[in-house]
C-alpha cells in the first residue's frame, strides 16, 4: 500500500504513522503536513530515516501541492485539521479553510488520481451534545454541530459522503471520541493538566468539571482505522467510542497520579456554548471486529508517565505560546 497521511505531524497522525510502520513495515507512508502550531516533526524523529517513510511539507488547501503528492499514492488517511474547539471559538475562519476547503481539495485530487480508498478522520462532535441520560449517538444520528470546529468537521464529512454518492469515490469515515496518549499537544485537557502539574501550576477546570467526554487511548483509534481500511464497507461511517468520565473525575485521577491535592484546581468559566456530554455507540465497528484494548485507568497512568519522561517534547511547546483560550474566557466570563 502507498499511504498518504495528511496531518501526520499532529497528535493522532503521528501515533498512526508509528503504528502503521510497525505493523505494515513494507507499506510506503507519505506524511503531508503544513506544520501549523500543532504539527511537531519531533514526534516522528525516531522514524525520520525509515526507508518507507517520507515527509512532505505542504498545505491541503494548495491544489498544486496536493495533486503532486496524490499522484504518488493509492490510499489516503486524512487527519489534517484545525482541531482545538477553543481556538475555533476565537477564529472560526481558519477552521473553514483547513477543514472544509482542504478536505474538498483532497477529494478532488483523490478522484483525479483514482485513489483506491479515501479514509476520513472525523469526530463525535459533529452530532452535537447529549444530556446525562440520553442514549449515545450512532451512525444514524443527525448532525447538530454546536461549535465552529464541529460545524467545519460536519461540513467536511458531508463533502466526503457526497463524493461517494456522486462520483463513487471509495470513501470511509470514522467518527471518534476524545483521544489521549503520547504526543498530544498541551493545549488539550489531559496533557495541559499533566504538564501544568509537573510544573506545580494550577489546572483550569471549566465550570465544576461536570462536562462528560468519552476517552479512548490513541492506539485503539489507530487499530480502528486499520480495521476500517482492511474490512470497512465503502461509503460507510463507523463510530469509535471511549470510556465516559466527567472532566472532574479525569482531573482527580491526574492529581492522584502526580501526588497533588484538589487545591491545585482553579475553577474557570465555561467556554462559549460548552458541549455538555459526548457519547457514542460503537456496536457497528465492534461487529467488524474492533474493541478497545487499552483501559482508561491503566493508560492514563502510562500517559502521565510518558509526559514525565518526555519533557524534551512538550516543554518547548508551552514556552512562548499565548494561552489564547484562557484569554477568551477572561473576555467573556
Ligand atoms: P492536531 O491538531 O494534533 O494535528 C493536526 C495536524 O494537521 C497538525 O500536524 C497540523 O500541522 C496539520 N495541519 C493543519 N492544517 C493543515 C493544512 N492546511 N495542511 C496540512 N496539514 C495541516 O489534531 P489531532 O488531535 O491529531 O486530530 C487529527 C484528526 O482527528 C482531526 O481531523 C480531528 O478532527 C480528528 N479527531 C481528533 C480527536 C482528538 O481527540 N484529538 C478526536 C476525534 C477526531
Ligand atoms: P478538550 O481537550 O479541548 O477537547 P474537546 O473540547 O474537543 O472535548 O476539552 C475536553 C474537556 O475539558 C471539555 O469539556 C473542555 C474541558 N477543558 C477544561 O476544563 N480546561 C481546559 O483547560 C481544557 C483545554 C479543556
Short mmCIF file of C-alpha atoms and ligand atoms in Angstrom, two decimals:
data_model
loop_
_atom_site.label_atom_id
_atom_site.label_comp_id
_atom_site.label_asym_id
_atom_site.label_seq_id
_atom_site.Cartn_x
_atom_site.Cartn_y
_atom_site.Cartn_z
CA UNK A 1 0.00 0.00 0.00
CA UNK A 2 1.16 3.56 -0.73
CA UNK A 3 -0.39 5.62 2.00
CA UNK A 4 -0.83 9.38 2.11
CA UNK A 5 -1.30 10.52 5.71
CA UNK A 6 -2.40 14.16 5.94
CA UNK A 7 -1.64 15.90 9.23
CA UNK A 8 0.84 13.18 10.22
CA UNK A 9 2.83 15.56 12.42
CA UNK A 10 -0.17 16.09 14.72
CA UNK A 11 -1.22 14.06 17.74
CA UNK A 12 -3.21 11.21 16.22
CA UNK A 13 -1.47 11.32 12.82
CA UNK A 14 1.98 10.81 14.36
CA UNK A 15 0.71 7.95 16.52
CA UNK A 16 -0.91 6.44 13.42
CA UNK A 17 2.31 6.62 11.38
CA UNK A 18 4.22 4.89 14.18
CA UNK A 19 1.50 2.27 14.41
CA UNK A 20 1.31 1.72 10.67
CA UNK A 21 5.04 1.37 10.05
CA UNK A 22 5.43 -1.07 12.92
CA UNK A 23 2.50 -3.23 11.73
CA UNK A 24 2.95 -2.82 7.96
CA UNK A 25 6.69 -2.27 7.51
CA UNK A 26 6.64 -2.83 3.75
CA UNK A 27 3.98 -0.18 3.07
CA UNK A 28 5.09 3.26 1.97
CA UNK A 29 3.90 6.19 4.11
CA UNK A 30 3.96 9.79 2.90
CA UNK A 31 3.25 12.33 5.63
CA UNK A 32 1.84 15.55 4.13
CA UNK A 33 1.65 18.29 6.75
CA UNK A 34 1.99 22.06 6.60
CA UNK A 35 3.29 22.18 10.21
CA UNK A 36 0.96 24.63 11.92
CA UNK A 37 1.48 25.36 15.63
CA UNK A 38 0.07 21.82 16.16
CA UNK A 39 2.45 19.99 13.83
CA UNK A 40 5.55 18.61 15.53
CA UNK A 41 8.13 16.69 13.48
CA UNK A 42 9.82 15.87 16.82
CA UNK A 43 7.01 13.35 17.33
CA UNK A 44 8.40 11.39 14.37
CA UNK A 45 12.12 11.88 14.85
CA UNK A 46 12.72 8.19 15.65
CA UNK A 47 11.39 7.16 12.22
CA UNK A 48 12.57 10.09 10.11
CA UNK A 49 15.11 7.86 8.32
CA UNK A 50 12.80 4.84 7.97
CA UNK A 51 13.20 3.68 4.36
CA UNK A 52 9.41 3.55 3.84
CA UNK A 53 8.67 6.97 5.33
CA UNK A 54 8.71 10.36 3.62
CA UNK A 55 7.73 13.79 4.94
CA UNK A 56 6.46 16.48 2.58
CA UNK A 57 5.69 19.92 3.97
CA UNK A 58 2.55 21.11 2.23
CA UNK A 59 -0.88 22.62 2.67
CA UNK A 60 -4.03 20.62 1.95
CA UNK A 61 -5.69 23.77 0.60
CA UNK A 62 -2.98 24.08 -2.08
CA UNK A 63 -4.31 22.26 -5.14
CA UNK A 64 -0.99 22.02 -6.94
CA UNK A 65 0.86 20.58 -3.95
CA UNK A 66 -1.96 18.14 -3.20
CA UNK A 67 -2.11 16.91 -6.81
CA UNK A 68 1.64 16.33 -6.82
CA UNK A 69 1.53 14.12 -3.73
CA UNK A 70 -1.72 12.37 -4.65
CA UNK A 71 -0.09 11.14 -7.87
CA UNK A 72 2.34 9.06 -5.75
CA UNK A 73 -0.12 7.13 -3.54
CA UNK A 74 -3.09 4.76 -3.70
CA UNK A 75 -4.70 5.27 -0.26
CA UNK A 76 -5.42 8.39 1.81
CA UNK A 77 -5.92 8.68 5.56
CA UNK A 78 -6.97 12.27 6.16
CA UNK A 79 -6.22 13.64 9.66
CA UNK A 80 -5.13 17.20 8.79
CA UNK A 81 -7.35 19.71 10.51
CA UNK A 82 -7.60 22.56 12.91
CA UNK A 83 -8.67 20.56 15.93
CA UNK A 84 -9.00 22.72 19.06
CA UNK A 85 -12.50 23.89 20.00
CA UNK A 86 -11.29 26.92 21.99
CA UNK A 87 -9.32 28.19 19.01
CA UNK A 88 -12.38 27.74 16.76
CA UNK A 89 -14.37 30.00 19.10
CA UNK A 90 -11.77 32.75 18.68
CA UNK A 91 -11.02 32.34 14.95
CA UNK A 92 -13.52 30.17 13.04
CA UNK A 93 -12.26 31.17 9.56
CA UNK A 94 -9.10 29.04 9.56
CA UNK A 95 -11.28 26.05 10.56
CA UNK A 96 -13.45 26.56 7.48
CA UNK A 97 -10.41 26.93 5.26
CA UNK A 98 -8.47 23.92 6.51
CA UNK A 99 -11.24 21.52 7.46
CA UNK A 100 -13.75 22.26 4.70
CA UNK A 101 -11.80 23.71 1.76
CA UNK A 102 -8.78 21.49 2.49
CA UNK A 103 -10.93 18.37 2.51
CA UNK A 104 -12.57 19.37 -0.78
CA UNK A 105 -9.17 19.89 -2.43
CA UNK A 106 -8.09 16.43 -1.27
CA UNK A 107 -11.33 14.84 -2.50
CA UNK A 108 -10.93 16.39 -5.96
CA UNK A 109 -7.36 15.15 -6.20
CA UNK A 110 -8.35 11.69 -4.94
CA UNK A 111 -10.91 11.47 -7.73
CA UNK A 112 -8.46 12.70 -10.34
CA UNK A 113 -5.77 10.17 -9.35
CA UNK A 114 -8.23 7.26 -8.88
CA UNK A 115 -7.38 6.70 -5.22
CA UNK A 116 -8.42 3.22 -4.05
CA UNK A 117 -9.55 4.40 -0.62
CA UNK A 118 -10.08 7.80 0.95
CA UNK A 119 -10.46 7.38 4.70
CA UNK A 120 -11.63 10.50 6.51
CA UNK A 121 -10.99 11.02 10.23
CA UNK A 122 -13.88 12.74 11.95
CA UNK A 123 -15.22 13.34 15.42
CA UNK A 124 -18.25 12.62 17.59
CA UNK A 125 -18.62 16.40 17.99
CA UNK A 126 -20.47 16.60 14.63
CA UNK A 127 -23.54 15.10 16.36
CA UNK A 128 -23.82 17.92 18.91
CA UNK A 129 -24.13 17.13 22.59
CA UNK A 130 -26.21 14.97 24.90
CA UNK A 131 -27.94 15.21 28.27
CA UNK A 132 -26.72 12.98 31.10
CA UNK A 133 -29.30 10.25 30.43
CA UNK A 134 -29.61 10.41 26.63
CA UNK A 135 -28.73 7.35 24.56
CA UNK A 136 -25.30 7.57 22.87
CA UNK A 137 -25.04 8.78 19.28
CA UNK A 138 -24.97 6.21 16.49
CA UNK A 139 -24.02 6.41 12.81
CA UNK A 140 -27.70 7.21 12.13
CA UNK A 141 -27.86 10.22 14.47
CA UNK A 142 -28.50 13.61 12.92
CA UNK A 143 -25.64 16.06 12.62
CA UNK A 144 -26.20 19.00 15.01
CA UNK A 145 -22.75 20.60 15.44
CA UNK A 146 -22.63 23.38 18.05
CA UNK A 147 -19.10 24.79 17.72
CA UNK A 148 -17.31 26.21 14.67
CA UNK A 149 -14.88 23.27 14.95
CA UNK A 150 -17.69 20.70 14.94
CA UNK A 151 -19.52 22.52 12.13
CA UNK A 152 -16.39 22.53 9.96
CA UNK A 153 -15.87 18.80 10.58
CA UNK A 154 -19.56 18.14 9.83
CA UNK A 155 -19.26 20.03 6.54
CA UNK A 156 -16.15 18.00 5.65
CA UNK A 157 -17.97 14.73 6.43
CA UNK A 158 -20.83 15.80 4.15
CA UNK A 159 -18.42 16.55 1.32
CA UNK A 160 -16.78 13.15 1.76
CA UNK A 161 -20.18 11.42 1.64
CA UNK A 162 -21.19 13.45 -1.42
CA UNK A 163 -18.08 12.32 -3.31
CA UNK A 164 -19.13 8.72 -2.68
CA UNK A 165 -22.74 9.28 -3.74
CA UNK A 166 -21.97 11.47 -6.75
CA UNK A 167 -18.70 10.10 -8.10
CA UNK A 168 -18.44 6.71 -6.32
CA UNK A 169 -15.13 7.77 -4.77
CA UNK A 170 -14.32 4.84 -2.44
CA UNK A 171 -14.58 6.57 0.93
CA UNK A 172 -14.94 5.51 4.56
CA UNK A 173 -15.33 7.71 7.65
CA UNK A 174 -14.65 7.17 11.35
CA UNK A 175 -16.22 9.47 13.95
CA UNK A 176 -14.11 9.05 17.06
CA UNK A 177 -14.33 10.06 20.71
CA UNK A 178 -11.69 12.16 22.56
CA UNK A 179 -8.25 10.58 22.25
CA UNK A 180 -5.49 10.61 24.86
CA UNK A 181 -1.90 9.38 24.81
CA UNK A 182 1.63 10.48 23.88
CA UNK A 183 2.37 13.41 21.55
CA UNK A 184 -0.91 15.22 22.33
CA UNK A 185 -0.39 18.98 22.29
CA UNK A 186 -0.55 20.55 25.79
CA UNK A 187 -3.43 22.79 24.69
CA UNK A 188 -5.86 19.86 25.23
CA UNK A 189 -7.32 18.92 28.63
CA UNK A 190 -5.26 15.86 29.64
CA UNK A 191 -1.77 16.97 28.53
CA UNK A 192 -2.38 20.54 29.72
CA UNK A 193 -3.28 19.32 33.18
CA UNK A 194 -0.42 16.81 33.40
CA UNK A 195 2.21 19.31 32.26
CA UNK A 196 0.87 22.14 34.46
CA UNK A 197 1.01 19.86 37.50
CA UNK A 198 4.53 18.67 36.69
CA UNK A 199 5.42 22.38 36.87
CA UNK A 200 3.39 22.80 40.07
CA UNK A 201 0.93 25.12 38.29
CA UNK A 202 -2.83 25.06 38.83
CA UNK A 203 -5.14 23.41 36.30
CA UNK A 204 -8.01 25.47 34.79
CA UNK A 205 -11.11 23.29 35.08
CA UNK A 206 -14.17 24.71 33.30
CA UNK A 207 -17.39 25.04 35.32
CA UNK A 208 -17.37 22.47 38.12
CA UNK A 209 -15.84 19.86 35.82
CA UNK A 210 -19.30 18.39 35.20
CA UNK A 211 -18.93 18.03 31.42
CA UNK A 212 -18.55 14.48 30.18
CA UNK A 213 -16.23 13.14 27.47
CA UNK A 214 -15.63 9.59 26.27
CA UNK A 215 -11.88 8.89 26.30
CA UNK A 216 -10.04 6.47 24.02
CA UNK A 217 -6.35 5.62 24.09
CA UNK A 218 -4.93 6.79 20.77
CA UNK A 219 -3.59 3.36 19.81
CA UNK A 220 -7.11 1.93 19.93
CA UNK A 221 -8.14 4.65 17.48
CA UNK A 222 -5.26 3.64 15.18
CA UNK A 223 -6.42 0.00 15.38
CA UNK A 224 -9.96 1.07 14.46
CA UNK A 225 -8.70 2.96 11.39
CA UNK A 226 -6.63 -0.06 10.35
CA UNK A 227 -9.67 -2.32 10.65
CA UNK A 228 -11.87 0.01 8.60
CA UNK A 229 -9.17 0.25 5.91
CA UNK A 230 -8.99 -3.54 5.80
CA UNK A 231 -12.63 -4.55 6.29
CA UNK A 232 -14.82 -1.45 6.25
CA UNK A 233 -17.61 -1.16 3.72
CA UNK A 234 -17.12 1.56 1.10
CA UNK A 235 -19.39 4.55 1.68
CA UNK A 236 -19.96 3.68 5.35
CA UNK A 237 -19.34 5.57 8.58
CA UNK A 238 -18.14 3.95 11.84
CA UNK A 239 -18.41 5.43 15.34
CA UNK A 240 -15.41 4.72 17.60
CA UNK A 241 -16.20 5.26 21.26
CA UNK A 242 -14.32 5.56 24.55
CA UNK A 243 -14.93 5.44 28.30
CA UNK A 244 -17.09 8.26 29.65
CA UNK A 245 -15.81 10.36 32.54
CA UNK A 246 -16.60 13.82 33.86
CA UNK A 247 -13.74 16.28 33.50
CA UNK A 248 -13.69 16.41 37.31
CA UNK A 249 -13.05 12.65 37.52
CA UNK A 250 -10.27 12.90 34.94
CA UNK A 251 -8.73 15.80 36.88
CA UNK A 252 -8.84 13.92 40.20
CA UNK A 253 -7.17 10.93 38.55
CA UNK A 254 -4.34 13.06 37.16
CA UNK A 255 -3.92 14.86 40.51
CA UNK A 256 -3.71 11.49 42.28
CA UNK A 257 -1.18 10.09 39.80
CA UNK A 258 1.03 13.15 40.29
CA UNK A 259 0.61 13.22 44.07
CA UNK A 260 -1.17 16.61 44.12
CA UNK A 261 -4.23 17.81 46.05
CA UNK A 262 -7.53 19.34 44.91
CA UNK A 263 -6.23 22.79 45.85
CA UNK A 264 -4.37 22.70 42.52
CA UNK A 265 -7.71 23.06 40.68
CA UNK A 266 -8.60 26.56 39.53
CA UNK A 267 -12.27 26.65 38.58
CA UNK A 268 -12.70 28.86 35.50
CA UNK A 269 -15.65 29.88 33.32
CA UNK A 270 -17.12 27.57 30.72
CA UNK A 271 -16.07 28.04 27.10
CA UNK A 272 -18.82 29.59 24.97
CA UNK A 273 -21.51 27.04 24.07
CA UNK A 274 -19.67 24.34 26.04
CA UNK A 275 -20.95 20.93 24.87
CA UNK A 276 -22.15 19.02 27.93
CA UNK A 277 -21.67 15.39 27.01
CA UNK A 278 -20.45 13.27 24.10
CA UNK A 279 -21.14 9.54 23.92
CA UNK A 280 -21.04 7.06 21.07
CA UNK A 281 -22.40 3.60 20.39
CA UNK A 282 -19.60 1.52 18.83
CA UNK A 283 -21.70 -1.57 18.01
CA UNK A 284 -21.18 -1.21 14.26
CA UNK A 285 -17.38 -1.22 14.34
CA UNK A 286 -17.46 -3.90 17.05
CA UNK A 287 -19.33 -6.12 14.58
CA UNK A 288 -16.38 -5.61 12.20
CA UNK A 289 -14.11 -6.95 14.98
CA UNK A 290 -12.91 -3.88 16.92
CA UNK A 291 -12.85 -3.49 20.66
CA UNK A 292 -10.61 -1.24 22.74
CA UNK A 293 -7.59 -2.98 24.28
CA UNK A 294 -6.32 -0.12 26.47
CA UNK A 295 -8.30 0.66 29.63
CA UNK A 296 -8.59 4.29 30.75
CA UNK A 297 -7.21 3.68 34.24
CA UNK A 298 -4.10 1.82 33.10
CA UNK A 299 -3.30 4.03 30.11
CA UNK A 300 -3.91 7.39 31.78
CA UNK A 301 -1.24 6.29 34.23
CA UNK A 302 1.11 5.37 31.35
CA UNK A 303 0.28 8.68 29.65
CA UNK A 304 1.18 10.65 32.79
CA UNK A 305 4.43 8.70 32.93
CA UNK A 306 5.13 9.46 29.25
CA UNK A 307 4.81 13.20 29.88
CA UNK A 308 7.02 12.90 32.97
CA UNK A 309 9.69 11.14 30.91
CA UNK A 310 9.43 13.28 27.77
CA UNK A 311 9.74 16.89 28.86
CA UNK A 312 12.02 17.44 25.84
CA UNK A 313 8.93 17.02 23.66
CA UNK A 314 6.36 19.21 25.43
CA UNK A 315 8.30 21.87 27.29
CA UNK A 316 9.24 23.93 24.20
CA UNK A 317 5.56 23.91 23.17
CA UNK A 318 4.46 25.59 26.39
CA UNK A 319 7.12 28.28 26.25
CA UNK A 320 6.25 31.50 24.49
CA UNK A 321 2.84 30.37 23.30
CA UNK A 322 -0.04 32.72 24.13
CA UNK A 323 -2.75 30.85 26.00
CA UNK A 324 -5.46 32.06 23.64
CA UNK A 325 -8.36 30.11 25.07
CA UNK A 326 -7.88 31.46 28.61
CA UNK A 327 -7.77 34.98 27.21
CA UNK A 328 -11.11 34.34 25.53
CA UNK A 329 -12.62 33.00 28.73
CA UNK A 330 -11.49 36.08 30.60
CA UNK A 331 -13.14 38.28 27.96
CA UNK A 332 -16.45 36.52 28.11
CA UNK A 333 -16.95 35.41 31.70
P1 LIG B 1 -3.74 18.04 15.79
O1 LIG B 1 -4.24 19.43 15.89
O2 LIG B 1 -2.85 17.49 16.86
O3 LIG B 1 -2.95 17.86 14.41
C1 LIG B 1 -3.41 18.40 13.20
C2 LIG B 1 -2.27 18.30 12.19
O4 LIG B 1 -2.78 18.80 10.93
C3 LIG B 1 -1.05 19.15 12.55
O5 LIG B 1 0.13 18.39 12.35
C4 LIG B 1 -1.11 20.32 11.58
O6 LIG B 1 0.16 20.84 11.24
C5 LIG B 1 -1.79 19.66 10.37
N1 LIG B 1 -2.46 20.65 9.52
C6 LIG B 1 -3.30 21.65 9.92
N2 LIG B 1 -3.67 22.38 8.85
C7 LIG B 1 -3.08 21.81 7.76
C8 LIG B 1 -3.10 22.11 6.38
N3 LIG B 1 -3.78 23.16 5.89
N4 LIG B 1 -2.40 21.33 5.53
C9 LIG B 1 -1.67 20.28 6.01
N5 LIG B 1 -1.62 19.95 7.32
C10 LIG B 1 -2.32 20.71 8.18
O7 LIG B 1 -5.03 17.15 15.59
P2 LIG B 1 -5.35 15.69 16.17
O8 LIG B 1 -5.84 15.82 17.55
O9 LIG B 1 -4.23 14.78 15.85
O10 LIG B 1 -6.61 15.32 15.27
C11 LIG B 1 -6.42 14.69 13.99
C12 LIG B 1 -7.77 14.48 13.35
O11 LIG B 1 -8.59 13.68 14.20
C13 LIG B 1 -8.56 15.76 13.11
O12 LIG B 1 -9.20 15.66 11.86
C14 LIG B 1 -9.56 15.80 14.25
O13 LIG B 1 -10.73 16.49 13.85
C15 LIG B 1 -9.81 14.32 14.46
N6 LIG B 1 -10.20 13.92 15.82
C16 LIG B 1 -9.43 14.27 16.90
C17 LIG B 1 -9.78 13.83 18.16
C18 LIG B 1 -8.93 14.15 19.37
O14 LIG B 1 -9.31 13.79 20.50
N7 LIG B 1 -7.77 14.78 19.21
C19 LIG B 1 -10.94 13.06 18.34
C20 LIG B 1 -11.71 12.73 17.21
C21 LIG B 1 -11.31 13.15 15.96
P1 LIG B 2 -10.57 19.44 25.01
O1 LIG B 2 -9.39 18.64 25.42
O2 LIG B 2 -10.35 20.81 24.47
O3 LIG B 2 -11.39 18.54 23.97
P2 LIG B 2 -12.89 18.75 23.35
O4 LIG B 2 -13.33 20.13 23.62
O5 LIG B 2 -12.67 18.51 21.89
O6 LIG B 2 -13.75 17.71 24.00
O7 LIG B 2 -11.56 19.58 26.25
C1 LIG B 2 -12.08 18.44 26.91
C2 LIG B 2 -12.97 18.91 28.01
O8 LIG B 2 -12.19 19.55 29.01
C3 LIG B 2 -14.01 19.95 27.58
O9 LIG B 2 -15.21 19.71 28.31
C4 LIG B 2 -13.40 21.28 28.00
C5 LIG B 2 -12.60 20.91 29.23
N1 LIG B 2 -11.37 21.70 29.45
C6 LIG B 2 -11.13 22.30 30.70
O10 LIG B 2 -11.93 22.22 31.63
N2 LIG B 2 -9.96 23.01 30.84
C7 LIG B 2 -9.04 23.14 29.84
O11 LIG B 2 -8.00 23.80 30.03
C8 LIG B 2 -9.29 22.47 28.60
C9 LIG B 2 -8.31 22.55 27.47
C10 LIG B 2 -10.48 21.76 28.45
#
